Amino acid sequence: MTFVQIIDFETERLDEMQQLLQEAGERSAGKPGGPKYRMLLQDRDNPRRYLALIEFDSYEEAMRNSDDPETGKLAQQLGALCIGERVYTNCDVLEKGEIK
């Protein structure tokens, strides 16, 4: 079952975060088990608040990715650029599709 993790965070250093994510994506390109899709949303009412949606093939793949030392290092670097704590929400995808 497809799995999505939602990370709710605040930052005033989004450009630095995006650079770290781009570099991490380049290092992990072609590795099996990593994220399949990501989406970044910005809160219109609080422009320093963001929601990152990260999609994996399964919960198990997400947990393997989470256990990777490179993922831990990246999470620590990103956390240092955040204001306050990040909130993680773990979701199984029950339905997905385009509306026509």
PDB file of C-alpha atoms in Angstrom, residues 23-56:
ATOM      1  CA  GLU A  23      21.974  17.618  -3.148  1.00  0.00           C
ATOM      2  CA  ALA A  24      20.496  14.651  -1.260  1.00  0.00           C
ATOM      3  CA  GLY A  25      18.313  13.793  -4.266  1.00  0.00           C
ATOM      4  CA  GLU A  26      21.344  13.768  -6.536  1.00  0.00           C
ATOM      5  CA  ARG A  27      23.230  11.448  -4.144  1.00  0.00           C
ATOM      6  CA  SER A  28      20.323   9.018  -3.847  1.00  0.00           C
ATOM      7  CA  ALA A  29      19.280   8.998  -7.516  1.00  0.00           C
ATOM      8  CA  GLY A  30      18.681   5.450  -8.659  1.00  0.00           C
ATOM      9  CA  LYS A  31      18.774   3.929  -5.165  1.00  0.00           C
ATOM     10  CA  PRO A  32      15.861   1.558  -4.572  1.00  0.00           C
ATOM     11  CA  GLY A  33      13.424   2.177  -1.734  1.00  0.00           C
ATOM     12  CA  GLY A  34      13.629   5.938  -1.530  1.00  0.00           C
ATOM     13  CA  PRO A  35      10.834   8.449  -1.925  1.00  0.00           C
ATOM     14  CA  LYS A  36       8.867   8.210  -5.167  1.00  0.00           C
ATOM     15  CA  TYR A  37       7.238  11.623  -5.121  1.00  0.00           C
ATOM     16  CA  ARG A  38       7.303  14.769  -3.051  1.00  0.00           C
ATOM     17  CA  MET A  39       5.216  17.898  -2.830  1.00  0.00           C
ATOM     18  CA  LEU A  40       5.908  21.072  -0.871  1.00  0.00           C
ATOM     19  CA  LEU A  41       3.027  23.297   0.214  1.00  0.00           C
ATOM     20  CA  GLN A  42       3.197  26.777   1.723  1.00  0.00           C
ATOM     21  CA  ASP A  43       0.541  28.010   4.148  1.00  0.00           C
ATOM     22  CA  ARG A  44      -1.036  31.195   2.699  1.00  0.00           C
ATOM     23  CA  ASP A  45      -2.005  32.417   6.177  1.00  0.00           C
ATOM     24  CA  ASN A  46       1.456  31.802   7.683  1.00  0.00           C
ATOM     25  CA  PRO A  47       4.071  32.141   4.929  1.00  0.00           C
ATOM     26  CA  ARG A  48       6.857  30.592   7.013  1.00  0.00           C
ATOM     27  CA  ARG A  49       4.846  27.372   7.560  1.00  0.00           C
ATOM     28  CA  TYR A  50       5.207  24.498   5.103  1.00  0.00           C
ATOM     29  CA  LEU A  51       3.887  20.984   4.608  1.00  0.00           C
ATOM     30  CA  ALA A  52       6.095  18.470   2.828  1.00  0.00           C
ATOM     31  CA  LEU A  53       4.334  15.379   1.471  1.00  0.00           C
ATOM     32  CA  ILE A  54       6.725  12.501   0.773  1.00  0.00           C
ATOM     33  CA  GLU A  55       5.356   9.414  -1.022  1.00  0.00           C
ATOM     34  CA  PHE A  56       6.830   5.902  -0.783  1.00  0.00           C
TER      35      PHE A  56
END
